[in-house]
XYZ file of C-alpha atoms in Angstrom:
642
model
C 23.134 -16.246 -80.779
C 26.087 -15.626 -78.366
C 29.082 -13.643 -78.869
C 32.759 -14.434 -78.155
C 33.695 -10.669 -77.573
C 30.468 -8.808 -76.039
C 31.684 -5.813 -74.936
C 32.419 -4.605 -78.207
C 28.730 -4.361 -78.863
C 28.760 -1.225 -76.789
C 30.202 0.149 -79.899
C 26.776 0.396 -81.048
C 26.664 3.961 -79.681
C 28.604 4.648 -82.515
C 25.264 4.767 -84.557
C 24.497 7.775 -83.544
C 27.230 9.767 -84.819
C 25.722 9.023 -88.958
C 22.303 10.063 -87.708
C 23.735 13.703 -86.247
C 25.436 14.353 -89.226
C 22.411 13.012 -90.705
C 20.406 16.415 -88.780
C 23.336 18.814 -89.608
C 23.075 18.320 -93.260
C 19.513 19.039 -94.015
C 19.197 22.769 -95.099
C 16.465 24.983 -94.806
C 14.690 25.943 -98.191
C 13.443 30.192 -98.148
C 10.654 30.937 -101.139
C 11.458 32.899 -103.638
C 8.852 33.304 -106.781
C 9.681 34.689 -109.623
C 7.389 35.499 -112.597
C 6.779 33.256 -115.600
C 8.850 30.278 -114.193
C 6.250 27.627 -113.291
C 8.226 24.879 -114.564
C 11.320 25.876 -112.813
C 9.345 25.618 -110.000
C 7.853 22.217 -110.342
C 11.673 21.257 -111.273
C 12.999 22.247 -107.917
C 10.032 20.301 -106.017
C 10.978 17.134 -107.417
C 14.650 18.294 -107.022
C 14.138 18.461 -103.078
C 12.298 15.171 -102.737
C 15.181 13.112 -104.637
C 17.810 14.865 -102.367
C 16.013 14.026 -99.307
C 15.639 10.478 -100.651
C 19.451 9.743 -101.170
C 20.007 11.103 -97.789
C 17.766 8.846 -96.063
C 18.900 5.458 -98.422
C 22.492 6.803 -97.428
C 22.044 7.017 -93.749
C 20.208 3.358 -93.499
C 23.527 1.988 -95.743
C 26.114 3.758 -93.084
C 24.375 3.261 -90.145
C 23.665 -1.119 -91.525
C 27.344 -0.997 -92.525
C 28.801 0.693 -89.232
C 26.249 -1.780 -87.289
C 27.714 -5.281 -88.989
C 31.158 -4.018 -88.326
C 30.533 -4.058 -84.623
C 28.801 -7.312 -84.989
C 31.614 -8.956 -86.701
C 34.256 -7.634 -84.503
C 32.128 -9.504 -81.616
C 32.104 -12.639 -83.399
C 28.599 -13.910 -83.122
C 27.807 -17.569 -83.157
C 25.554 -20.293 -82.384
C 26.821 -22.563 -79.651
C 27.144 -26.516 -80.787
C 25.023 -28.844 -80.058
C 27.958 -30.966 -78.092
C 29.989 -28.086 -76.849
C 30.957 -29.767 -73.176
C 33.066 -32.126 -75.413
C 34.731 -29.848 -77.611
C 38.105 -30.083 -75.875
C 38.729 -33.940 -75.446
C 41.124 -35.451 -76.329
C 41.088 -38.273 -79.049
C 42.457 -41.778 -78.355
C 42.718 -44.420 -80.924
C 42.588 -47.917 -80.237
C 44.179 -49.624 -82.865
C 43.497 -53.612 -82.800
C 46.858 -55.617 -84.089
C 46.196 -59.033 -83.113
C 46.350 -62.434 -85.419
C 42.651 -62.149 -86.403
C 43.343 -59.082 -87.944
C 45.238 -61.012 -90.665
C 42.179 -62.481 -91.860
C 41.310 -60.439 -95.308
C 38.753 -57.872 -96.222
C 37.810 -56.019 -99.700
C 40.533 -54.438 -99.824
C 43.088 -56.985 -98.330
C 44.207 -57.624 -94.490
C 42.164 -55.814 -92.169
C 45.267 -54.302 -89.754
C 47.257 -53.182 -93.049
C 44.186 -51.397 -94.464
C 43.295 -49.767 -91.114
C 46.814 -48.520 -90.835
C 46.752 -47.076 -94.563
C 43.837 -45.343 -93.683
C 44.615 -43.512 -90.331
C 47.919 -42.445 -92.654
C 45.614 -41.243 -95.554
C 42.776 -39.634 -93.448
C 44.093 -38.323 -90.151
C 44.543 -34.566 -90.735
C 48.433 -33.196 -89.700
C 47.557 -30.802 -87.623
C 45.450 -33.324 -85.448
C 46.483 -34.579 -82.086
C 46.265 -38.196 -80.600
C 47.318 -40.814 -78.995
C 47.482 -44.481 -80.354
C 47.606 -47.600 -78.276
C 47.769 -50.645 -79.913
C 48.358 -54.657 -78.453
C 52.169 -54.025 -78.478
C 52.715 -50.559 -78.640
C 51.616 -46.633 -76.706
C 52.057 -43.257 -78.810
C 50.701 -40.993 -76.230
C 50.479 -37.144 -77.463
C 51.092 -37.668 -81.463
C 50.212 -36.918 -84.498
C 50.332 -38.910 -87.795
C 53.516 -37.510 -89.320
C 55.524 -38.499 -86.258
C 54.007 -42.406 -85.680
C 54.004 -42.596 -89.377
C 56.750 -44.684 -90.009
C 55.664 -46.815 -87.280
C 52.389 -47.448 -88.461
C 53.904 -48.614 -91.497
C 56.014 -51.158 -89.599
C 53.692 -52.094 -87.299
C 53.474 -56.144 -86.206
C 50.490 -58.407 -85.174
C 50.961 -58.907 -81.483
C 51.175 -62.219 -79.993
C 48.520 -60.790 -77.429
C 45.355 -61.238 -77.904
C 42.990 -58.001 -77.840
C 41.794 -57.177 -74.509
C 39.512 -54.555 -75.212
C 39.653 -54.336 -71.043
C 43.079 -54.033 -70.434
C 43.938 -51.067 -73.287
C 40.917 -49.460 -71.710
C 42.294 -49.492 -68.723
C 45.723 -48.101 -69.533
C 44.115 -45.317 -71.611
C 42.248 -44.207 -68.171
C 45.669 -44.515 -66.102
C 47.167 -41.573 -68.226
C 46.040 -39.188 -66.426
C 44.501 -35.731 -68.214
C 42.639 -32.940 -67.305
C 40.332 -33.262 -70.023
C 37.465 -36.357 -71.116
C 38.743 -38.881 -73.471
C 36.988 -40.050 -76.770
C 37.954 -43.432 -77.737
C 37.678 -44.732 -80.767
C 38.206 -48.275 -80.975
C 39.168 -50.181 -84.638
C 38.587 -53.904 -83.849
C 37.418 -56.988 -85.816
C 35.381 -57.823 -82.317
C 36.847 -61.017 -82.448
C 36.468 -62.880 -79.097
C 35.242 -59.245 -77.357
C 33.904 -59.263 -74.197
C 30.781 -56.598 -73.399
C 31.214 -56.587 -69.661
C 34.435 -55.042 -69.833
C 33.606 -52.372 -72.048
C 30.111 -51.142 -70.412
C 32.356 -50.190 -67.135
C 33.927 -47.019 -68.984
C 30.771 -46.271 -70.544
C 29.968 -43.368 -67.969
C 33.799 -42.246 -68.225
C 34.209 -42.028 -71.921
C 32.894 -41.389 -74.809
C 33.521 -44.735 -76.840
C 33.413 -45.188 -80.734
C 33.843 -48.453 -82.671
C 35.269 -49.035 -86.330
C 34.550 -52.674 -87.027
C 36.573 -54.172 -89.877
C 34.820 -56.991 -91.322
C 36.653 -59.633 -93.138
C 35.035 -61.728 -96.365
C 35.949 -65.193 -95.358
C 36.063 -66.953 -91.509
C 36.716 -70.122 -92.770
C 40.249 -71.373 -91.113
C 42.418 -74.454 -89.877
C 44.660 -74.016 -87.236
C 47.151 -76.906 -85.366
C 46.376 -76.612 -81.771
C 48.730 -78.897 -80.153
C 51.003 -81.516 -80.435
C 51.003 -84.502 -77.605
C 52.861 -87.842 -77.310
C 50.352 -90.172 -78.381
C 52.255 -93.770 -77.900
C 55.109 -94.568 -76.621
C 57.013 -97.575 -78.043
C 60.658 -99.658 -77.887
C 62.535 -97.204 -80.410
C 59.935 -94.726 -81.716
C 57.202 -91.764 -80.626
C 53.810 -91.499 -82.140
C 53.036 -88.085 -81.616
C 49.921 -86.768 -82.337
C 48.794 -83.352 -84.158
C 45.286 -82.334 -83.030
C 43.949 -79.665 -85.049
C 40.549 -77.287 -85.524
C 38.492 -76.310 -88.123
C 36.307 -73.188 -88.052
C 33.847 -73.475 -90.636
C 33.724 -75.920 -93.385
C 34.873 -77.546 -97.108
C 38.049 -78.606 -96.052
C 39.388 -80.864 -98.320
C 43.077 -81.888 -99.448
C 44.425 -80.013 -96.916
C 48.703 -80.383 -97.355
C 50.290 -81.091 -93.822
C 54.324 -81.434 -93.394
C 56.470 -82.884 -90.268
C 59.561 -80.803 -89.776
C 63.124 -81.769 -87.811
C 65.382 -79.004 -87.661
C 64.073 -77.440 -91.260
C 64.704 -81.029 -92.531
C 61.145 -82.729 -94.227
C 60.082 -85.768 -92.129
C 56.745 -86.679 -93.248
C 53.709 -85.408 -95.550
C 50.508 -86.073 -96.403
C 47.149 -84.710 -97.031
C 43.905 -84.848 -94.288
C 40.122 -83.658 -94.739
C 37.585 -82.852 -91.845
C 34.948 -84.432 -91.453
C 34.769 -82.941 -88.005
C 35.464 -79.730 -86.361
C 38.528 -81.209 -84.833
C 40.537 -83.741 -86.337
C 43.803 -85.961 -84.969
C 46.635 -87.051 -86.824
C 49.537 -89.476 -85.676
C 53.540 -89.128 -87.158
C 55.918 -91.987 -85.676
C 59.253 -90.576 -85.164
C 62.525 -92.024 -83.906
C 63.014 -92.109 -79.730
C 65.574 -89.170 -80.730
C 66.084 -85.704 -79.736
C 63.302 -83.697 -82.086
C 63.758 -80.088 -82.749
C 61.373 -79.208 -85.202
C 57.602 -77.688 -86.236
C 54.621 -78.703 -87.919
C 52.702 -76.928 -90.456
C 49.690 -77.020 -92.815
C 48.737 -74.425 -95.642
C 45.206 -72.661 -95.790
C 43.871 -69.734 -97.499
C 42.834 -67.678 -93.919
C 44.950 -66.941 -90.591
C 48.945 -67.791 -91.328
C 50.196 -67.257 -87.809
C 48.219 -70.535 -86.508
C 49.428 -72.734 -89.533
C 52.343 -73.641 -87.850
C 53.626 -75.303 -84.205
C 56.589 -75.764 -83.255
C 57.841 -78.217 -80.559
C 60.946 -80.196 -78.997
C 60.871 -83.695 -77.762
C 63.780 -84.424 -75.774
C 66.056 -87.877 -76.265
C 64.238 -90.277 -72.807
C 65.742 -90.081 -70.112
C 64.903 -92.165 -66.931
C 63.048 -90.263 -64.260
C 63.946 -90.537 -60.483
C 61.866 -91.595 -57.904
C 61.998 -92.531 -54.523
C 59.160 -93.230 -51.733
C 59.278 -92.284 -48.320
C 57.533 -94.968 -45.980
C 56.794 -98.774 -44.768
C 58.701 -101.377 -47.507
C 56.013 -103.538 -47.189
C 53.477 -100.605 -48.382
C 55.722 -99.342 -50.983
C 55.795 -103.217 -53.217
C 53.308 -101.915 -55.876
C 55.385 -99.178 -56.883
C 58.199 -101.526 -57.737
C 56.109 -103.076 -60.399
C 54.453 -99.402 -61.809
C 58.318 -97.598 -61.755
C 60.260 -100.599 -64.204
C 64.196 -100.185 -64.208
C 63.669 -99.597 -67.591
C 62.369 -95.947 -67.135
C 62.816 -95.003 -64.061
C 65.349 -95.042 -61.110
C 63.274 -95.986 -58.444
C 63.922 -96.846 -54.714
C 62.204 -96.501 -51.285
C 63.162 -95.660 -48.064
C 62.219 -95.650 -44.494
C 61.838 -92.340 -43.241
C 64.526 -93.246 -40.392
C 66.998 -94.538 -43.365
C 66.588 -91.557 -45.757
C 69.363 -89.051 -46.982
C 67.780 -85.964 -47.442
C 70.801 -84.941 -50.057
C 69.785 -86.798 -52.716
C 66.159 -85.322 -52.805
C 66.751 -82.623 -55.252
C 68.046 -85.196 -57.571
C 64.527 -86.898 -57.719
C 61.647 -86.090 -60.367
C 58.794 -87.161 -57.707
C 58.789 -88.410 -54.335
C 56.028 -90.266 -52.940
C 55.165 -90.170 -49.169
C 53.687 -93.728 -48.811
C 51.236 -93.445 -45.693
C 53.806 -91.369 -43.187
C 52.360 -91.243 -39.993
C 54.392 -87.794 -39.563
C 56.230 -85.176 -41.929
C 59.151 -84.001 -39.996
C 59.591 -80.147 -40.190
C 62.878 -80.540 -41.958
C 61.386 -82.869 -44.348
C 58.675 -80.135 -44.860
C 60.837 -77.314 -45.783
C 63.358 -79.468 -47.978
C 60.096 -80.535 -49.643
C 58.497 -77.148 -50.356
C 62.022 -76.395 -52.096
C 61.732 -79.443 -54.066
C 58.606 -78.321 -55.472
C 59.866 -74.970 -56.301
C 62.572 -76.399 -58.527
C 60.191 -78.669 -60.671
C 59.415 -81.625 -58.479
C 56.078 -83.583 -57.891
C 55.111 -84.601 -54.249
C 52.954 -87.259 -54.025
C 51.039 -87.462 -50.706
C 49.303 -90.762 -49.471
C 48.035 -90.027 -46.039
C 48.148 -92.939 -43.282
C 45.029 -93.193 -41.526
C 46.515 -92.439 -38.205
C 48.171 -89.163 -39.848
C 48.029 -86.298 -37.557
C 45.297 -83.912 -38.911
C 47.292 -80.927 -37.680
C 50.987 -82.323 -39.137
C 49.268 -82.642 -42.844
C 47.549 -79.101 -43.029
C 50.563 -77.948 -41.986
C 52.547 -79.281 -45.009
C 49.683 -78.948 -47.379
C 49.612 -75.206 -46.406
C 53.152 -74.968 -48.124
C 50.955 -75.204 -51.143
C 47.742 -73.979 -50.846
C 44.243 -75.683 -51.948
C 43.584 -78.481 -49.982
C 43.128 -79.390 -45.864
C 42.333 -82.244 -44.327
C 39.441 -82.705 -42.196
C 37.891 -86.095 -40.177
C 38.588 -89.319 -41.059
C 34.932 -91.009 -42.244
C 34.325 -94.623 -41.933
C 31.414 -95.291 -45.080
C 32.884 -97.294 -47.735
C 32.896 -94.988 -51.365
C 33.520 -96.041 -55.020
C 36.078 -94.258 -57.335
C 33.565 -93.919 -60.057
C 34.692 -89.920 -61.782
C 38.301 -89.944 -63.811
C 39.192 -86.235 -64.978
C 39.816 -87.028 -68.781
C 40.910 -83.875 -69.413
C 43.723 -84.010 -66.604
C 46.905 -83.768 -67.948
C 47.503 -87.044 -66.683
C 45.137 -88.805 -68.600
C 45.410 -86.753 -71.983
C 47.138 -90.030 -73.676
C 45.498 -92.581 -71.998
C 42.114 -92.575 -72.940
C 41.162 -92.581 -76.331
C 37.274 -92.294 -75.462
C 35.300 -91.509 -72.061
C 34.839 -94.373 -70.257
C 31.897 -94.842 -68.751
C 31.975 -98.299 -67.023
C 35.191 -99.668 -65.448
C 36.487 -101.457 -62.002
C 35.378 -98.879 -60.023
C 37.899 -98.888 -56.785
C 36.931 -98.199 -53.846
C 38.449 -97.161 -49.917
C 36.907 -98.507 -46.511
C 37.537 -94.891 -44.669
C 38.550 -91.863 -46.478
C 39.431 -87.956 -44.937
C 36.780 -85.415 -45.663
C 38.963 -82.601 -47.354
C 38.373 -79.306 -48.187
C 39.341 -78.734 -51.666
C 39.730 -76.081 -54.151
C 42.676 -77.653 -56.183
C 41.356 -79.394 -59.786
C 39.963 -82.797 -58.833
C 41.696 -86.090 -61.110
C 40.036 -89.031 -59.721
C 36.509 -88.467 -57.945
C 34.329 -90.337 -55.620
C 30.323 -91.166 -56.809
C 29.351 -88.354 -54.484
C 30.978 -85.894 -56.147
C 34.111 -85.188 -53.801
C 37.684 -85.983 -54.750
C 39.653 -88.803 -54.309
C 42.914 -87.730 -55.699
C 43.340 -83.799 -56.333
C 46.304 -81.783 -58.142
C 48.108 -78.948 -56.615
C 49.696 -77.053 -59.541
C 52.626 -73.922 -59.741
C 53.228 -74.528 -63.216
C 56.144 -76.413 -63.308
C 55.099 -78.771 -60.890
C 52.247 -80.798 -58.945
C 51.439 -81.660 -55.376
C 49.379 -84.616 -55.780
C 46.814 -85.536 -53.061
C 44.969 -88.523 -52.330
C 41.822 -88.741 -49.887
C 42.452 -91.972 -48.587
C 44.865 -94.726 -47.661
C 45.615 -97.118 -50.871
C 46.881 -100.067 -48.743
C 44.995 -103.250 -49.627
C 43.633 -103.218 -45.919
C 41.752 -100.242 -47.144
C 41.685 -100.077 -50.858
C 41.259 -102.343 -53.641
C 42.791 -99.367 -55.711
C 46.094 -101.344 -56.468
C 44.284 -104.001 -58.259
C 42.945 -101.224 -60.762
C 44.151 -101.361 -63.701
C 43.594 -96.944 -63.615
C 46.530 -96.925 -60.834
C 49.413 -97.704 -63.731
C 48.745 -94.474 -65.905
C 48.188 -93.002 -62.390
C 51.570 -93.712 -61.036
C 53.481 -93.685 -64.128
C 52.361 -90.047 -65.048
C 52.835 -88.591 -61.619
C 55.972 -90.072 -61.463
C 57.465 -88.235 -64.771
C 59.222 -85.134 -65.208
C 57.164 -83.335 -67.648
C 60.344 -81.739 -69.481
C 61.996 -85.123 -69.885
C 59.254 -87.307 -71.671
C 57.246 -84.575 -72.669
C 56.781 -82.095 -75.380
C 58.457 -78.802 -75.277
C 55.974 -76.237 -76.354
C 55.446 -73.010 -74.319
C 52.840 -70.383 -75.710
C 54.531 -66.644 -76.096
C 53.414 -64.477 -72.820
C 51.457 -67.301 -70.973
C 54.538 -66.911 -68.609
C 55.305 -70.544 -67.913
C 58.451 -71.228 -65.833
C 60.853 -73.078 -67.545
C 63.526 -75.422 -64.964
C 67.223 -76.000 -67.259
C 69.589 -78.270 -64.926
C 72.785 -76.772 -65.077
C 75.457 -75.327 -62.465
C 75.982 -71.984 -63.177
C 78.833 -69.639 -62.039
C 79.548 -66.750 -60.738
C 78.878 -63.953 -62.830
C 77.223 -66.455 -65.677
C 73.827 -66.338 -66.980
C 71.564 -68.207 -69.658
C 70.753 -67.108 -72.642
C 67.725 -67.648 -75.354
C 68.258 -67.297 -78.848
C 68.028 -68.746 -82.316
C 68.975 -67.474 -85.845
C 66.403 -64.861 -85.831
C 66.117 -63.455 -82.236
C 67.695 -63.865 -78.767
C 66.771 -62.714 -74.839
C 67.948 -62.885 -71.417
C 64.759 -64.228 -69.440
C 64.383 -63.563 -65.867
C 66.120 -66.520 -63.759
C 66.602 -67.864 -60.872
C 69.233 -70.129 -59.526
C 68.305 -73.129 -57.389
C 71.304 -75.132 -56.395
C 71.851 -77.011 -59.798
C 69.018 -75.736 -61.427
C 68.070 -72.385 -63.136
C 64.407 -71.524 -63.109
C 63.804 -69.335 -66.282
C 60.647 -66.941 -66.469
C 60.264 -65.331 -69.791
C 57.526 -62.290 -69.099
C 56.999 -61.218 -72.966
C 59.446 -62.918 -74.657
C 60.214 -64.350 -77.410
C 58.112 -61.091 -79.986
C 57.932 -64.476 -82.773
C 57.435 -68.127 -82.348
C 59.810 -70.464 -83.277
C 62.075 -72.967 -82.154
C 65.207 -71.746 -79.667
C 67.728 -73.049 -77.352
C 69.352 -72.638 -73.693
C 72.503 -71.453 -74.007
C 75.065 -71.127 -71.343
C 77.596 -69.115 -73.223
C 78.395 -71.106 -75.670
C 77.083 -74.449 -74.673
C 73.545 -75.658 -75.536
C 71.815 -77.051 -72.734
C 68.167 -77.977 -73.680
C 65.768 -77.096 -76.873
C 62.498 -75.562 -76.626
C 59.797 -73.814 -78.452
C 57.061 -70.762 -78.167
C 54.381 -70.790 -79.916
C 51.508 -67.982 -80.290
C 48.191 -68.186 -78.599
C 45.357 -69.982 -80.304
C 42.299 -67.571 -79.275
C 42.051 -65.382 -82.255
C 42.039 -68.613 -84.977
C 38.111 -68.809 -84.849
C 37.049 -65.759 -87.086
C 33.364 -66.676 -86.631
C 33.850 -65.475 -82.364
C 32.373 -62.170 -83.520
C 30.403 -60.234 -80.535
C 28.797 -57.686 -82.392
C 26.267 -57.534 -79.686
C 28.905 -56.009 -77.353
C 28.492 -52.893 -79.272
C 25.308 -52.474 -79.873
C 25.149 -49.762 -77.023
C 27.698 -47.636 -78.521
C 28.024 -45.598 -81.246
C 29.839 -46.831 -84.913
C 31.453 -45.003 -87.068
C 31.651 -46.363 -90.794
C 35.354 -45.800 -91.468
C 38.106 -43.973 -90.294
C 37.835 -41.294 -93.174
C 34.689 -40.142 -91.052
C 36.548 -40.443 -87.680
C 37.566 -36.387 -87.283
C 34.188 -35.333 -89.371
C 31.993 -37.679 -86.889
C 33.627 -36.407 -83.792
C 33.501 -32.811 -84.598
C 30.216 -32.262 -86.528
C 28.710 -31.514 -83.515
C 31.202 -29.958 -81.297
C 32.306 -27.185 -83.809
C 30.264 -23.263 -82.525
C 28.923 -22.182 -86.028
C 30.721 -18.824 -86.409
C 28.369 -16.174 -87.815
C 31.435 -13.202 -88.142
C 32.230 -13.604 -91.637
C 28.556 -13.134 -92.424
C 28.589 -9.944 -90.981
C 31.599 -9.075 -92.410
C 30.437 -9.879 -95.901
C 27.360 -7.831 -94.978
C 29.198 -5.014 -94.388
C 31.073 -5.540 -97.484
C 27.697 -5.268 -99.299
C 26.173 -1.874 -98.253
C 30.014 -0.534 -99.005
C 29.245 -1.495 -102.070
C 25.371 -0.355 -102.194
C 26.572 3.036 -100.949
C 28.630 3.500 -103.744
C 25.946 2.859 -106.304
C 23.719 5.244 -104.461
C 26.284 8.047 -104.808
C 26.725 7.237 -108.137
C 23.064 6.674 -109.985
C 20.473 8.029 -107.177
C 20.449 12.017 -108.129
């Protein structure tokens, strides 16, 4: 037992004073017989030996009484068993992404964990709340309440990590204890055992009834034909039954087509044909789980013809003639000696066709042209100067050239899940016309390999920035050196190097992925480009470049949707956002990843958890009641002890 206020035991002392006037009062009794009064006598025996007896029951009373006064006003009590903890502060990590719309007993997971924390966090108690989205720091519930109430699934996904993190960068003088309410959907253990000698970490783990759930993944152009698209829909199923499941094509809120698709997979594919037209519209199916995956939107934009040129030898440059048809592209080569470097930002790809040399002006102009959206395509010549290509290729990063080998190698490896090839193949192929090059540089390469040689090094790698590619071959493709033109791989090759991905492609950038965006426009002085729709509108971050603008939209848009460029009040270009897909698979659950740390049923028990063993058991009112009690057994002394 421990007390909060020891010196007042020295108050003890006082104990003595009951016992002195204990001594004071007891009297002297002188002998006095008289005759014939034996019973008096025996009367005032027994008279004596009661007196003395109330005394000495009266003194124990006062000096018990005067002794559990002292105690109390020293406030004994037993120290908890987690006292070093008693003063940290409480952090709640509230989980507010799209799995939590999935549904539990007592309906969606986030809207019953918010009702709770407003039902069950005590007024008086202080936290702080960080959630996907949104920081309370230093709150209580009355303040965040209305909030809570109006609080939004994020279109970031939980990172258990990076919340962590930002709880430990507010600073504090005191430990944390974190208490974390997540479905564990898609959580990651590594990044939570780091903090595990930092904080104390506590996990309320929502659990919802059903995982089943369908959600679209993408949309791609599938086939491209005279007058129409087929685009196709490629969607997942997480668990199974999926029968009869309604799916509707949207253009601009206007029904295009509808029908009805089952699974007999876990993915599944399905092809609209739409007009060669300028699409502005979503698709959407209608399940009983997730509702913020059930739709994608997407913009296709009317064709337009791409431009490109190639830099190098006519005689070299003949295939690309036949791969670049007037009929989608504007194509044209030139001799390095011959070529206007104005009209390069005007081109969607430039090829340099086995240069022996890359200029330093064409270098720089080039490492603009990339910046604004355009793909390079590099072809080395096999008397390239080592030291003139590393040069350029360290513009870009990922790839250097090193010797020139002389062994004959086969093309035999294709990247099917290269951009490039997403439309081309509709299975892996496993035997074709395998090219192959006579000499070929050895290259150092980090950038994602397309085509591959049989011994496992590349043959044509991909430089990305986001908006655009470098593309890099390993050898010459000259018919001297390559029987890669007769291939019939070198069409899709060509052709989807050679587009702009914005003007044949779909539109459809996911929310906080942070995807540059190039509009062509000439803005002026003072002007700037604006995002919006009916529902919402934003100012991204841009950048001008000449007659482009390069947009960058950090966290915007908050909703998916479809939206427009707008340069005050013109429309320049559609295009769409839509929300991550990593929280659509409900069965991701890592419940292993918190097997190491404690969990607490519901948040009813969060403050009763946390403090049942923090909380001194205070022994003063005891005392106090004790005290109370030999008042009270003092008075019935006086009263019926004679």
């Amino acid at each position: 037992m421990q007390f909060k206020h020891p010196e007042l035991l020295y108050f003890l002392f006082l104990l003595v004073i009951p016992i002195l006037v204990h001594l004071f009062q007891l009297r002297k009794f002188k002998t006095e017989y008289f005759t014939n009064v034996k019973f008096l006598k025996e009367l005032a025996i027994q008279t004596r030996k009661s007196s003395k007896l109330k005394k000495y029951l009266l003194l124990a009373t006062r000096l018990l009484l005067l002794a559990f006064m002292i105690f109390a006003f020293a406030q004994p009590f037993f120290k908890a068993k987690d006292s070093k903890n008693a003063t940290n502060e409480l952090y709640i990590v509230l989980d507010n992404s799209f799995s939590m719309q999935a549904k539990g007993q007592k309906g969606e997971l986030l809207k019953r964990a918010v009702q709770d924390l407003l039902e069950h966090t005590p007024e008086n108690a202080n936290f702080s709340l960080v959630t996907c989205s949104d920081n309370y720091w230093n709150t209580d519930i009355k303040s965040i309440q209305k909030e809570l109430q109006n609080l939004k699934y994020s279109a970031s996904p939980f990172q258990l990590d990076n919340l962590l993190a930002k709880i430990k960068a507010h600073k504090s003088a005191f430990n944390k204890d974190i208490v974390v309410i997540t479905d564990a959907v898609g959580l990651q253990p590594n990044p939570i055992k780091k903090t595990k000698d930092n904080e104390n970490l506590y996990f309320i783990q929502p659990k919802a009834e059903k995982t089943n759930n369908i959600s679209i993944d993408s949309v791609f152009i599938n086939q491209t034909m005279d007058k129409f698209y087929e685009i196709g829909v490629k969607l997942s199923a997480y668990g199974d039954g999926f029968k009869d499941i309604p799916i509707a094509l949207f253009n601009k809120n206007k029904l295009i087509a509808k029908t009805l698709l089952n699974f007999e997979a876990k993915t599944k594919t399905i092809n609209f044909t739409i007009p060669k037209e300028d699409f502005h519209g979503y698709v959407t199916i209608s399940d009983n789980s997730l509702e913020y995956d059930n739709t994608y939107y997407f913009s296709l934009s009317k064709p337009q013809k791409s431009n490109v040129i190639s830099i190098g030898e006519p005689e070299k440059s003949g295939f690309l003639t036949k791969i670049y048809s007037a009929a989608e592209f504007n194509y044209s080569n030139f001799s390095l000696q011959s070529l206007d470097y104005n009209i390069l930002d005007k081109q969607d790809a430039i090829i340099l066709n086995e240069l022996k040399d890359i200029p330093q002006a064409l270098q720089t102009t080039l490492k603009s042209f990339v910046e604004k959206g355009g793909n390079i395509i590099l072809i080395p010549n096999a008397e390239s100067s080592l030291t003139n290509m590393n040069t350029f290729l360290t513009n870009f990063g990922g790839i250097q050239f090193k010797s020139l080998g002389t062994s004959e190698k086969m093309v035999t490896k294709i990247n099917f899940t290269h951009p490039l090839f997403s439309s081309v193949f509709e299975k892996k192929v496993e035997n074709f016309q395998y090219p192959n090059t006579k000499t070929s540089f050895e290259i150092s390469n980090s950038a994602p390999m397309v085509l591959g040689y049989s011994d496992q090094t590349s043959f044509l790698s991909d430089i990305q920035n986001g908006i655009s590619s470098v593309y890099v071959f390993a050898a010459p493709i000259n018919k001297v050196n390559s029987n890669f033109q007769n291939s019939p791989i070198i069409v899709p090759t060509f052709y989807n190097m050679g587009q702009n991905a914005q003007k044949a492609g779909v539109t459809a950038l996911i929310i906080e992925e942070n995807k540059p965006f190039i509009v062509t426009t000439q803005l002026g002085k003072d002007e700037i480009v604006m995002i919006k729709n009916s529902k919402e509108s934003f100012i991204p971050v841009q950048q001008i470049l000449n007659s482009k603008v390069k947009l960058t939209f950090n966290d915007n848009p908050k909703e998916a949707g479809n939206f427009s460029v707008f340069n005050n009040n013109q429309s320049l270009e559609n295009i769409s956002f839509n929300y991550n897909r990593t929280e659509s698979n409900l069965a991701n659950i890592n419940t292993s990843a918190l097997t190491d740390y404690k969990e607490i049923s519901n948040v009813d028990s969060i403050f009763d958890t946390l403090q049942a063993n923090r909380a001194d058991n205070q022994l003063w009112k005891w005392f106090v009641i004790l005290a109370l009690l030999f008042v009270a057994l003092e008075v019935l002394i006086q009263k019926f002890v004679k």
